[in-house]
C-alpha cells in the first residue's frame, strides 16, 4: 500500500513538473475522497439512510429494487434511480386515488425533499469528519496554475489541500453550513424523456394519457437528472480558463454514462489538451478505455494506475 502511494505521488510530481508552465484542469470524482479514507460511497449513504430514516430507506428499495441487487447495497445508486418499478408506482397511485394524486406535490413514491434532507445530513457528517480529522495528502496537486472540477459534495480539496474556492467548481453544488436550508443534493438517476417513460408504462397495458399513468410519468420525469444545472457550473469553469487548458487530469472519477455529457463538453472546449486518466483496476481501465475511444481522445490520453 505504501509503495503504491509513493508511485501515485511520483506520477503526479512528474505530470506537474512536465506541465510546470501549462494550465491544468483536474476532474475529481468520489474515488478521490475514498482514497483519503472518507466514507463517501453510495453504500455508505445507504447505511446512513437506513439508520436515520428507515421508512425512506425501505421506500427507496421498493421503488428502485436494483438498489440492493446482488446484496450490494446502493453501490449502483445513480443508475438504479433511473430504473423505478413502474408496477409498484402504479399500485401506489391506485391506492392513493385520483383526487389525492392531483392535489399532492409529489403523490407517488419516494419523497424527493426527504431524500435530499437525509443526503444533506450525510454530507454534513462527512464535512465534519474532514474538518476534525487529520487526513494526510495522498497526491500532489498543483493549485497555482490550475482549475478544479469536482463531482463531490465534500470540501476535501479546500480543507485538506488548501485549494482556493475561486478555482474549485462543484458541478453538483457543495453542501455547506451556510446553504444547508437550500441544499437539494444530486439530481437523481438518468434523465429520461417522456417518450421513454411512456414506453415503460405501455408495457403495463395502460393508456398513458389517463390520470394515473400521467401522474406517474410526471413523477418519474421530475426525478430525472438535470444536466442544465451542472452545465451552468461547467460553463463558469470554462469561462474561467478562457478555454486554455493544456492538461486534463482525471482522478477518482468513474467516467460513467451518467456524466458522459459533461466529458463531451470538456472535450469540445479543450480539443488540444492532453488527458491523464487514473484507474483503479483492470476492470476500471477497460471501461474507461471504451469511454476514451468513444470520446475520440484515445491518441491524446495517458492511463495511470492508482
PDB file of C-alpha atoms in Angstrom:
ATOM      1  CA  UNK A   1       0.000   0.000   0.000  1.00  0.00           C
ATOM      2  CA  UNK A   2       2.831   2.396   0.925  1.00  0.00           C
ATOM      3  CA  UNK A   3       4.715   1.582  -2.300  1.00  0.00           C
ATOM      4  CA  UNK A   4       1.516   2.154  -4.303  1.00  0.00           C
ATOM      5  CA  UNK A   5       1.094   5.556  -2.626  1.00  0.00           C
ATOM      6  CA  UNK A   6       4.674   6.523  -3.471  1.00  0.00           C
ATOM      7  CA  UNK A   7       4.103   5.597  -7.105  1.00  0.00           C
ATOM      8  CA  UNK A   8       0.954   7.710  -7.284  1.00  0.00           C
ATOM      9  CA  UNK A   9       2.693  10.696  -5.722  1.00  0.00           C
ATOM     10  CA  UNK A  10       5.687  10.237  -8.018  1.00  0.00           C
ATOM     11  CA  UNK A  11       3.400  10.181 -11.065  1.00  0.00           C
ATOM     12  CA  UNK A  12       1.719  13.395 -10.011  1.00  0.00           C
ATOM     13  CA  UNK A  13       5.104  15.019  -9.438  1.00  0.00           C
ATOM     14  CA  UNK A  14       6.122  14.059 -12.983  1.00  0.00           C
ATOM     15  CA  UNK A  15       2.913  15.442 -14.505  1.00  0.00           C
ATOM     16  CA  UNK A  16       3.222  18.700 -12.588  1.00  0.00           C
ATOM     17  CA  UNK A  17       6.929  19.015 -13.424  1.00  0.00           C
ATOM     18  CA  UNK A  18       6.299  18.329 -17.114  1.00  0.00           C
ATOM     19  CA  UNK A  19       3.417  20.815 -17.116  1.00  0.00           C
ATOM     20  CA  UNK A  20       5.061  23.422 -14.921  1.00  0.00           C
ATOM     21  CA  UNK A  21       4.271  26.256 -17.309  1.00  0.00           C
ATOM     22  CA  UNK A  22       0.957  24.974 -18.619  1.00  0.00           C
ATOM     23  CA  UNK A  23      -2.610  25.178 -17.420  1.00  0.00           C
ATOM     24  CA  UNK A  24      -4.201  22.124 -15.888  1.00  0.00           C
ATOM     25  CA  UNK A  25      -7.774  21.003 -15.307  1.00  0.00           C
ATOM     26  CA  UNK A  26      -8.337  18.434 -12.570  1.00  0.00           C
ATOM     27  CA  UNK A  27     -11.526  16.375 -12.757  1.00  0.00           C
ATOM     28  CA  UNK A  28     -12.210  14.904  -9.326  1.00  0.00           C
ATOM     29  CA  UNK A  29     -14.638  12.095  -8.500  1.00  0.00           C
ATOM     30  CA  UNK A  30     -15.717  10.190  -5.416  1.00  0.00           C
ATOM     31  CA  UNK A  31     -12.749   7.812  -5.632  1.00  0.00           C
ATOM     32  CA  UNK A  32     -10.602  10.767  -4.597  1.00  0.00           C
ATOM     33  CA  UNK A  33     -12.447  11.033  -1.276  1.00  0.00           C
ATOM     34  CA  UNK A  34     -12.320   7.265  -0.792  1.00  0.00           C
ATOM     35  CA  UNK A  35      -8.526   7.407  -1.235  1.00  0.00           C
ATOM     36  CA  UNK A  36      -8.439   9.628   1.826  1.00  0.00           C
ATOM     37  CA  UNK A  37     -10.493   7.253   3.957  1.00  0.00           C
ATOM     38  CA  UNK A  38     -13.687   9.313   3.725  1.00  0.00           C
ATOM     39  CA  UNK A  39     -16.769   7.009   3.853  1.00  0.00           C
ATOM     40  CA  UNK A  40     -18.389   8.749   0.893  1.00  0.00           C
ATOM     41  CA  UNK A  41     -19.565   5.832  -1.249  1.00  0.00           C
ATOM     42  CA  UNK A  42     -23.246   5.420  -2.062  1.00  0.00           C
ATOM     43  CA  UNK A  43     -23.183   2.229   0.001  1.00  0.00           C
ATOM     44  CA  UNK A  44     -22.152   4.407   2.947  1.00  0.00           C
ATOM     45  CA  UNK A  45     -25.064   6.699   2.148  1.00  0.00           C
ATOM     46  CA  UNK A  46     -27.404   3.692   2.045  1.00  0.00           C
ATOM     47  CA  UNK A  47     -26.314   2.626   5.527  1.00  0.00           C
ATOM     48  CA  UNK A  48     -26.679   6.204   6.768  1.00  0.00           C
ATOM     49  CA  UNK A  49     -30.205   6.437   5.337  1.00  0.00           C
ATOM     50  CA  UNK A  50     -31.196   3.097   6.873  1.00  0.00           C
ATOM     51  CA  UNK A  51     -30.024   4.285  10.287  1.00  0.00           C
ATOM     52  CA  UNK A  52     -31.505   7.787  10.137  1.00  0.00           C
ATOM     53  CA  UNK A  53     -34.717   7.304   8.133  1.00  0.00           C
ATOM     54  CA  UNK A  54     -35.723   3.660   7.903  1.00  0.00           C
ATOM     55  CA  UNK A  55     -39.080   4.455   6.287  1.00  0.00           C
ATOM     56  CA  UNK A  56     -37.375   6.336   3.465  1.00  0.00           C
ATOM     57  CA  UNK A  57     -34.773   3.591   3.110  1.00  0.00           C
ATOM     58  CA  UNK A  58     -37.450   0.933   2.697  1.00  0.00           C
ATOM     59  CA  UNK A  59     -39.420   3.051   0.226  1.00  0.00           C
ATOM     60  CA  UNK A  60     -36.278   3.624  -1.828  1.00  0.00           C
ATOM     61  CA  UNK A  61     -35.625  -0.100  -2.076  1.00  0.00           C
ATOM     62  CA  UNK A  62     -39.225  -0.795  -3.077  1.00  0.00           C
ATOM     63  CA  UNK A  63     -39.403   1.877  -5.767  1.00  0.00           C
ATOM     64  CA  UNK A  64     -35.887   1.179  -7.060  1.00  0.00           C
ATOM     65  CA  UNK A  65     -35.351  -2.573  -6.493  1.00  0.00           C
ATOM     66  CA  UNK A  66     -31.989  -2.694  -8.259  1.00  0.00           C
ATOM     67  CA  UNK A  67     -30.513  -0.580  -5.425  1.00  0.00           C
ATOM     68  CA  UNK A  68     -29.895  -3.748  -3.442  1.00  0.00           C
ATOM     69  CA  UNK A  69     -29.170  -6.036  -6.380  1.00  0.00           C
ATOM     70  CA  UNK A  70     -26.774  -8.880  -5.508  1.00  0.00           C
ATOM     71  CA  UNK A  71     -26.728  -7.639  -1.893  1.00  0.00           C
ATOM     72  CA  UNK A  72     -24.519  -4.740  -2.997  1.00  0.00           C
ATOM     73  CA  UNK A  73     -26.274  -2.027  -1.010  1.00  0.00           C
ATOM     74  CA  UNK A  74     -26.857   1.148  -3.041  1.00  0.00           C
ATOM     75  CA  UNK A  75     -23.483   0.934  -4.803  1.00  0.00           C
ATOM     76  CA  UNK A  76     -25.272   1.487  -8.125  1.00  0.00           C
ATOM     77  CA  UNK A  77     -27.252   4.443  -6.778  1.00  0.00           C
ATOM     78  CA  UNK A  78     -27.130   6.686  -9.846  1.00  0.00           C
ATOM     79  CA  UNK A  79     -28.127   4.075 -12.421  1.00  0.00           C
ATOM     80  CA  UNK A  80     -30.735   2.468 -10.145  1.00  0.00           C
ATOM     81  CA  UNK A  81     -32.613   5.720  -9.721  1.00  0.00           C
ATOM     82  CA  UNK A  82     -33.181   5.686 -13.453  1.00  0.00           C
ATOM     83  CA  UNK A  83     -34.945   2.301 -13.147  1.00  0.00           C
ATOM     84  CA  UNK A  84     -38.078   2.658 -10.996  1.00  0.00           C
ATOM     85  CA  UNK A  85     -40.523  -0.221 -10.571  1.00  0.00           C
ATOM     86  CA  UNK A  86     -43.452   1.077 -12.602  1.00  0.00           C
ATOM     87  CA  UNK A  87     -45.754  -1.694 -11.374  1.00  0.00           C
ATOM     88  CA  UNK A  88     -45.095  -0.635  -7.781  1.00  0.00           C
ATOM     89  CA  UNK A  89     -45.716   3.029  -8.627  1.00  0.00           C
ATOM     90  CA  UNK A  90     -48.940   2.155 -10.430  1.00  0.00           C
ATOM     91  CA  UNK A  91     -50.181   0.166  -7.441  1.00  0.00           C
ATOM     92  CA  UNK A  92     -49.338   3.040  -5.077  1.00  0.00           C
ATOM     93  CA  UNK A  93     -51.104   5.513  -7.335  1.00  0.00           C
ATOM     94  CA  UNK A  94     -54.237   3.406  -7.499  1.00  0.00           C
ATOM     95  CA  UNK A  95     -54.272   3.040  -3.720  1.00  0.00           C
ATOM     96  CA  UNK A  96     -53.939   6.811  -3.286  1.00  0.00           C
ATOM     97  CA  UNK A  97     -56.805   7.584  -5.643  1.00  0.00           C
ATOM     98  CA  UNK A  98     -57.101  10.118  -8.439  1.00  0.00           C
ATOM     99  CA  UNK A  99     -58.229  13.080  -6.323  1.00  0.00           C
ATOM    100  CA  UNK A 100     -55.346  12.712  -3.875  1.00  0.00           C
ATOM    101  CA  UNK A 101     -52.897  12.358  -6.758  1.00  0.00           C
ATOM    102  CA  UNK A 102     -53.984  15.597  -8.361  1.00  0.00           C
ATOM    103  CA  UNK A 103     -53.790  17.596  -5.119  1.00  0.00           C
ATOM    104  CA  UNK A 104     -50.352  16.489  -3.912  1.00  0.00           C
ATOM    105  CA  UNK A 105     -46.937  17.972  -4.753  1.00  0.00           C
ATOM    106  CA  UNK A 106     -45.323  14.558  -5.108  1.00  0.00           C
ATOM    107  CA  UNK A 107     -48.003  11.915  -4.655  1.00  0.00           C
ATOM    108  CA  UNK A 108     -46.142   8.843  -5.821  1.00  0.00           C
ATOM    109  CA  UNK A 109     -43.108   7.043  -4.496  1.00  0.00           C
ATOM    110  CA  UNK A 110     -40.108   8.458  -2.697  1.00  0.00           C
ATOM    111  CA  UNK A 111     -40.364  11.968  -1.275  1.00  0.00           C
ATOM    112  CA  UNK A 112     -37.633  13.965  -3.026  1.00  0.00           C
ATOM    113  CA  UNK A 113     -37.326  16.524  -0.229  1.00  0.00           C
ATOM    114  CA  UNK A 114     -36.935  13.780   2.379  1.00  0.00           C
ATOM    115  CA  UNK A 115     -34.188  12.135   0.342  1.00  0.00           C
ATOM    116  CA  UNK A 116     -32.415  15.471  -0.151  1.00  0.00           C
ATOM    117  CA  UNK A 117     -32.695  16.127   3.587  1.00  0.00           C
ATOM    118  CA  UNK A 118     -31.069  12.826   4.522  1.00  0.00           C
ATOM    119  CA  UNK A 119     -28.329  13.420   1.985  1.00  0.00           C
ATOM    120  CA  UNK A 120     -27.686  16.888   3.441  1.00  0.00           C
ATOM    121  CA  UNK A 121     -27.243  15.353   6.904  1.00  0.00           C
ATOM    122  CA  UNK A 122     -24.895  12.742   5.466  1.00  0.00           C
ATOM    123  CA  UNK A 123     -22.751  15.339   3.668  1.00  0.00           C
ATOM    124  CA  UNK A 124     -22.718  17.419   6.845  1.00  0.00           C
ATOM    125  CA  UNK A 125     -21.343  14.450   8.799  1.00  0.00           C
ATOM    126  CA  UNK A 126     -18.638  13.912   6.149  1.00  0.00           C
ATOM    127  CA  UNK A 127     -17.717  17.600   6.215  1.00  0.00           C
ATOM    128  CA  UNK A 128     -17.341  17.486   9.987  1.00  0.00           C
ATOM    129  CA  UNK A 129     -15.153  14.401   9.659  1.00  0.00           C
ATOM    130  CA  UNK A 130     -12.902  16.161   7.158  1.00  0.00           C
ATOM    131  CA  UNK A 131     -12.622  19.263   9.362  1.00  0.00           C
ATOM    132  CA  UNK A 132     -11.958  17.461  12.620  1.00  0.00           C
ATOM    133  CA  UNK A 133      -9.764  14.592  11.450  1.00  0.00           C
ATOM    134  CA  UNK A 134      -6.141  14.987  10.394  1.00  0.00           C
ATOM    135  CA  UNK A 135      -6.062  13.416   6.947  1.00  0.00           C
ATOM    136  CA  UNK A 136      -2.741  13.302   5.110  1.00  0.00           C
ATOM    137  CA  UNK A 137      -2.431  14.355   1.496  1.00  0.00           C
ATOM    138  CA  UNK A 138      -2.329  11.378  -0.845  1.00  0.00           C
ATOM    139  CA  UNK A 139      -1.302  13.102  -4.080  1.00  0.00           C
ATOM    140  CA  UNK A 140       0.427  16.233  -5.309  1.00  0.00           C
ATOM    141  CA  UNK A 141      -1.958  18.827  -6.701  1.00  0.00           C
ATOM    142  CA  UNK A 142      -0.827  21.958  -8.483  1.00  0.00           C
ATOM    143  CA  UNK A 143      -3.044  24.739  -7.168  1.00  0.00           C
ATOM    144  CA  UNK A 144      -1.134  27.637  -8.733  1.00  0.00           C
ATOM    145  CA  UNK A 145      -1.891  27.269 -12.416  1.00  0.00           C
ATOM    146  CA  UNK A 146      -4.912  25.003 -12.350  1.00  0.00           C
ATOM    147  CA  UNK A 147      -8.651  24.787 -12.086  1.00  0.00           C
ATOM    148  CA  UNK A 148     -10.611  22.014 -10.370  1.00  0.00           C
ATOM    149  CA  UNK A 149     -13.915  20.496 -11.429  1.00  0.00           C
ATOM    150  CA  UNK A 150     -15.186  18.200  -8.686  1.00  0.00           C
ATOM    151  CA  UNK A 151     -18.222  15.946  -8.787  1.00  0.00           C
ATOM    152  CA  UNK A 152     -18.123  15.593  -4.981  1.00  0.00           C
ATOM    153  CA  UNK A 153     -20.208  17.439  -2.414  1.00  0.00           C
ATOM    154  CA  UNK A 154     -17.419  17.440   0.143  1.00  0.00           C
ATOM    155  CA  UNK A 155     -14.813  20.126   0.773  1.00  0.00           C
ATOM    156  CA  UNK A 156     -11.834  17.743   0.650  1.00  0.00           C
ATOM    157  CA  UNK A 157      -9.936  19.854  -1.873  1.00  0.00           C
ATOM    158  CA  UNK A 158     -10.429  23.070   0.062  1.00  0.00           C
ATOM    159  CA  UNK A 159      -9.745  21.713   3.569  1.00  0.00           C
ATOM    160  CA  UNK A 160      -7.058  19.063   3.070  1.00  0.00           C
ATOM    161  CA  UNK A 161      -5.256  20.544   0.063  1.00  0.00           C
ATOM    162  CA  UNK A 162      -5.942  24.217   0.619  1.00  0.00           C
ATOM    163  CA  UNK A 163      -7.334  24.718  -2.875  1.00  0.00           C
ATOM    164  CA  UNK A 164      -8.964  28.120  -3.218  1.00  0.00           C
ATOM    165  CA  UNK A 165     -12.732  28.043  -3.655  1.00  0.00           C
ATOM    166  CA  UNK A 166     -12.238  30.524  -6.506  1.00  0.00           C
ATOM    167  CA  UNK A 167     -10.710  27.790  -8.688  1.00  0.00           C
ATOM    168  CA  UNK A 168     -12.722  24.863  -7.300  1.00  0.00           C
ATOM    169  CA  UNK A 169     -16.042  24.213  -9.065  1.00  0.00           C
ATOM    170  CA  UNK A 170     -18.550  21.758  -7.567  1.00  0.00           C
ATOM    171  CA  UNK A 171     -20.625  20.593 -10.514  1.00  0.00           C
ATOM    172  CA  UNK A 172     -23.378  19.173  -8.256  1.00  0.00           C
ATOM    173  CA  UNK A 173     -23.006  22.057  -5.809  1.00  0.00           C
ATOM    174  CA  UNK A 174     -21.452  21.670  -2.379  1.00  0.00           C
ATOM    175  CA  UNK A 175     -23.266  21.334   0.899  1.00  0.00           C
ATOM    176  CA  UNK A 176     -22.180  23.915   3.468  1.00  0.00           C
ATOM    177  CA  UNK A 177     -23.403  25.204   6.812  1.00  0.00           C
ATOM    178  CA  UNK A 178     -24.443  28.467   5.145  1.00  0.00           C
ATOM    179  CA  UNK A 179     -26.566  26.778   2.474  1.00  0.00           C
ATOM    180  CA  UNK A 180     -27.968  23.857   4.473  1.00  0.00           C
ATOM    181  CA  UNK A 181     -31.535  25.040   4.038  1.00  0.00           C
ATOM    182  CA  UNK A 182     -31.206  25.312   0.268  1.00  0.00           C
ATOM    183  CA  UNK A 183     -29.145  22.219  -0.416  1.00  0.00           C
ATOM    184  CA  UNK A 184     -31.011  19.880  -2.770  1.00  0.00           C
ATOM    185  CA  UNK A 185     -28.301  17.353  -3.415  1.00  0.00           C
ATOM    186  CA  UNK A 186     -27.884  15.262  -6.503  1.00  0.00           C
ATOM    187  CA  UNK A 187     -30.465  15.321  -9.265  1.00  0.00           C
ATOM    188  CA  UNK A 188     -31.328  11.681  -9.179  1.00  0.00           C
ATOM    189  CA  UNK A 189     -30.908   8.997 -11.781  1.00  0.00           C
ATOM    190  CA  UNK A 190     -30.621   9.182 -15.541  1.00  0.00           C
ATOM    191  CA  UNK A 191     -32.613  11.753 -17.432  1.00  0.00           C
ATOM    192  CA  UNK A 192     -35.412  10.031 -19.285  1.00  0.00           C
ATOM    193  CA  UNK A 193     -37.568  11.723 -21.864  1.00  0.00           C
ATOM    194  CA  UNK A 194     -41.342  11.409 -21.623  1.00  0.00           C
ATOM    195  CA  UNK A 195     -41.352   9.024 -24.585  1.00  0.00           C
ATOM    196  CA  UNK A 196     -39.102   6.579 -22.697  1.00  0.00           C
ATOM    197  CA  UNK A 197     -41.300   6.750 -19.620  1.00  0.00           C
ATOM    198  CA  UNK A 198     -44.468   6.333 -21.660  1.00  0.00           C
ATOM    199  CA  UNK A 199     -42.955   3.290 -23.350  1.00  0.00           C
ATOM    200  CA  UNK A 200     -42.300   1.694 -19.954  1.00  0.00           C
ATOM    201  CA  UNK A 201     -45.877   2.373 -18.883  1.00  0.00           C
ATOM    202  CA  UNK A 202     -47.350   0.887 -22.059  1.00  0.00           C
ATOM    203  CA  UNK A 203     -45.772  -2.418 -21.073  1.00  0.00           C
ATOM    204  CA  UNK A 204     -48.268  -2.431 -18.205  1.00  0.00           C
ATOM    205  CA  UNK A 205     -51.094  -2.149 -20.748  1.00  0.00           C
ATOM    206  CA  UNK A 206     -52.295   1.265 -19.601  1.00  0.00           C
ATOM    207  CA  UNK A 207     -53.292   4.383 -21.503  1.00  0.00           C
ATOM    208  CA  UNK A 208     -50.536   6.909 -20.821  1.00  0.00           C
ATOM    209  CA  UNK A 209     -52.922   9.876 -21.132  1.00  0.00           C
ATOM    210  CA  UNK A 210     -55.126   8.665 -18.276  1.00  0.00           C
ATOM    211  CA  UNK A 211     -54.720  10.460 -14.953  1.00  0.00           C
ATOM    212  CA  UNK A 212     -52.771   7.811 -13.026  1.00  0.00           C
ATOM    213  CA  UNK A 213     -50.246   6.950 -15.784  1.00  0.00           C
ATOM    214  CA  UNK A 214     -49.823  10.655 -16.497  1.00  0.00           C
ATOM    215  CA  UNK A 215     -49.070  11.408 -12.838  1.00  0.00           C
ATOM    216  CA  UNK A 216     -46.597   8.513 -12.712  1.00  0.00           C
ATOM    217  CA  UNK A 217     -44.831   9.783 -15.838  1.00  0.00           C
ATOM    218  CA  UNK A 218     -44.635  13.283 -14.361  1.00  0.00           C
ATOM    219  CA  UNK A 219     -43.286  11.919 -11.073  1.00  0.00           C
ATOM    220  CA  UNK A 220     -40.564   9.867 -12.756  1.00  0.00           C
ATOM    221  CA  UNK A 221     -39.611  12.750 -15.026  1.00  0.00           C
ATOM    222  CA  UNK A 222     -39.229  15.059 -12.021  1.00  0.00           C
ATOM    223  CA  UNK A 223     -36.784  12.551 -10.542  1.00  0.00           C
ATOM    224  CA  UNK A 224     -34.529  12.772 -13.595  1.00  0.00           C
ATOM    225  CA  UNK A 225     -31.094  14.301 -13.640  1.00  0.00           C
ATOM    226  CA  UNK A 226     -30.983  17.989 -14.576  1.00  0.00           C
ATOM    227  CA  UNK A 227     -27.908  18.346 -16.741  1.00  0.00           C
ATOM    228  CA  UNK A 228     -28.549  22.051 -17.275  1.00  0.00           C
ATOM    229  CA  UNK A 229     -27.730  22.704 -13.588  1.00  0.00           C
ATOM    230  CA  UNK A 230     -24.352  21.017 -13.872  1.00  0.00           C
ATOM    231  CA  UNK A 231     -23.701  22.636 -17.242  1.00  0.00           C
ATOM    232  CA  UNK A 232     -24.153  26.042 -15.637  1.00  0.00           C
ATOM    233  CA  UNK A 233     -21.269  25.308 -13.255  1.00  0.00           C
ATOM    234  CA  UNK A 234     -19.234  23.747 -16.055  1.00  0.00           C
ATOM    235  CA  UNK A 235     -19.645  26.808 -18.265  1.00  0.00           C
ATOM    236  CA  UNK A 236     -18.449  29.070 -15.453  1.00  0.00           C
ATOM    237  CA  UNK A 237     -15.334  26.924 -15.136  1.00  0.00           C
ATOM    238  CA  UNK A 238     -14.723  27.010 -18.910  1.00  0.00           C
ATOM    239  CA  UNK A 239     -15.024  30.799 -18.899  1.00  0.00           C
ATOM    240  CA  UNK A 240     -12.533  30.955 -16.033  1.00  0.00           C
ATOM    241  CA  UNK A 241      -9.949  29.063 -18.100  1.00  0.00           C
ATOM    242  CA  UNK A 242     -10.775  31.033 -21.251  1.00  0.00           C
ATOM    243  CA  UNK A 243     -10.683  27.625 -22.939  1.00  0.00           C
ATOM    244  CA  UNK A 244      -6.943  27.494 -22.350  1.00  0.00           C
ATOM    245  CA  UNK A 245      -6.056  24.150 -20.770  1.00  0.00           C
ATOM    246  CA  UNK A 246      -3.060  22.009 -21.733  1.00  0.00           C
ATOM    247  CA  UNK A 247      -3.541  19.007 -19.433  1.00  0.00           C
ATOM    248  CA  UNK A 248      -6.660  17.331 -18.059  1.00  0.00           C
ATOM    249  CA  UNK A 249      -6.114  15.043 -15.064  1.00  0.00           C
ATOM    250  CA  UNK A 250      -8.959  12.675 -14.136  1.00  0.00           C
ATOM    251  CA  UNK A 251      -8.670  11.104 -10.699  1.00  0.00           C
ATOM    252  CA  UNK A 252     -11.250   9.195  -8.703  1.00  0.00           C
ATOM    253  CA  UNK A 253     -13.928   9.645 -11.355  1.00  0.00           C
ATOM    254  CA  UNK A 254     -15.588   6.613 -12.926  1.00  0.00           C
ATOM    255  CA  UNK A 255     -16.293   8.447 -16.215  1.00  0.00           C
ATOM    256  CA  UNK A 256     -19.613   6.615 -16.145  1.00  0.00           C
ATOM    257  CA  UNK A 257     -22.524   7.014 -18.537  1.00  0.00           C
ATOM    258  CA  UNK A 258     -24.457   9.274 -16.190  1.00  0.00           C
ATOM    259  CA  UNK A 259     -21.778  12.001 -16.535  1.00  0.00           C
ATOM    260  CA  UNK A 260     -20.843  11.334 -20.155  1.00  0.00           C
ATOM    261  CA  UNK A 261     -22.339  14.566 -21.500  1.00  0.00           C
ATOM    262  CA  UNK A 262     -20.066  16.612 -19.212  1.00  0.00           C
ATOM    263  CA  UNK A 263     -16.996  14.890 -20.622  1.00  0.00           C
ATOM    264  CA  UNK A 264     -18.233  15.625 -24.134  1.00  0.00           C
ATOM    265  CA  UNK A 265     -18.477  19.325 -23.269  1.00  0.00           C
ATOM    266  CA  UNK A 266     -14.984  19.301 -21.753  1.00  0.00           C
ATOM    267  CA  UNK A 267     -13.569  17.542 -24.824  1.00  0.00           C
ATOM    268  CA  UNK A 268     -15.249  20.005 -27.185  1.00  0.00           C
ATOM    269  CA  UNK A 269     -13.862  23.026 -25.341  1.00  0.00           C
ATOM    270  CA  UNK A 270     -10.307  21.742 -24.850  1.00  0.00           C
ATOM    271  CA  UNK A 271      -9.569  19.968 -28.121  1.00  0.00           C
ATOM    272  CA  UNK A 272      -5.773  20.052 -27.862  1.00  0.00           C
ATOM    273  CA  UNK A 273      -5.439  19.133 -24.174  1.00  0.00           C
ATOM    274  CA  UNK A 274      -3.533  16.041 -23.089  1.00  0.00           C
ATOM    275  CA  UNK A 275      -5.545  13.675 -20.878  1.00  0.00           C
ATOM    276  CA  UNK A 276      -4.105  11.800 -17.878  1.00  0.00           C
ATOM    277  CA  UNK A 277      -6.670   9.277 -16.624  1.00  0.00           C
ATOM    278  CA  UNK A 278      -6.086   7.386 -13.390  1.00  0.00           C
ATOM    279  CA  UNK A 279      -7.674   3.949 -12.994  1.00  0.00           C
ATOM    280  CA  UNK A 280      -8.215   1.639 -10.032  1.00  0.00           C
ATOM    281  CA  UNK A 281      -8.001  -1.880 -11.516  1.00  0.00           C
ATOM    282  CA  UNK A 282      -8.158  -3.690 -14.874  1.00  0.00           C
ATOM    283  CA  UNK A 283     -11.960  -3.616 -14.945  1.00  0.00           C
ATOM    284  CA  UNK A 284     -11.908   0.127 -14.369  1.00  0.00           C
ATOM    285  CA  UNK A 285      -9.248   0.517 -17.069  1.00  0.00           C
ATOM    286  CA  UNK A 286     -11.254  -1.459 -19.641  1.00  0.00           C
ATOM    287  CA  UNK A 287     -14.383   0.585 -19.027  1.00  0.00           C
ATOM    288  CA  UNK A 288     -12.533   3.916 -19.171  1.00  0.00           C
ATOM    289  CA  UNK A 289     -10.693   2.841 -22.295  1.00  0.00           C
ATOM    290  CA  UNK A 290     -14.044   2.323 -24.036  1.00  0.00           C
ATOM    291  CA  UNK A 291     -15.186   5.791 -22.929  1.00  0.00           C
ATOM    292  CA  UNK A 292     -11.951   7.380 -24.149  1.00  0.00           C
ATOM    293  CA  UNK A 293     -12.345   5.711 -27.548  1.00  0.00           C
ATOM    294  CA  UNK A 294     -15.960   6.836 -27.761  1.00  0.00           C
ATOM    295  CA  UNK A 295     -14.909  10.400 -26.930  1.00  0.00           C
ATOM    296  CA  UNK A 296     -12.283  10.164 -29.682  1.00  0.00           C
ATOM    297  CA  UNK A 297      -9.425  11.231 -27.386  1.00  0.00           C
ATOM    298  CA  UNK A 298      -7.517   7.920 -27.298  1.00  0.00           C
ATOM    299  CA  UNK A 299      -4.492   9.313 -29.124  1.00  0.00           C
ATOM    300  CA  UNK A 300      -4.211  12.071 -26.554  1.00  0.00           C
ATOM    301  CA  UNK A 301      -4.718  10.019 -23.390  1.00  0.00           C
ATOM    302  CA  UNK A 302      -2.322   8.515 -20.880  1.00  0.00           C
ATOM    303  CA  UNK A 303      -3.658   5.891 -18.432  1.00  0.00           C
ATOM    304  CA  UNK A 304      -2.075   5.728 -14.987  1.00  0.00           C
ATOM    305  CA  UNK A 305      -2.637   3.058 -12.330  1.00  0.00           C
ATOM    306  CA  UNK A 306      -3.537   4.156  -8.818  1.00  0.00           C
TER     307      UNK A 306
END
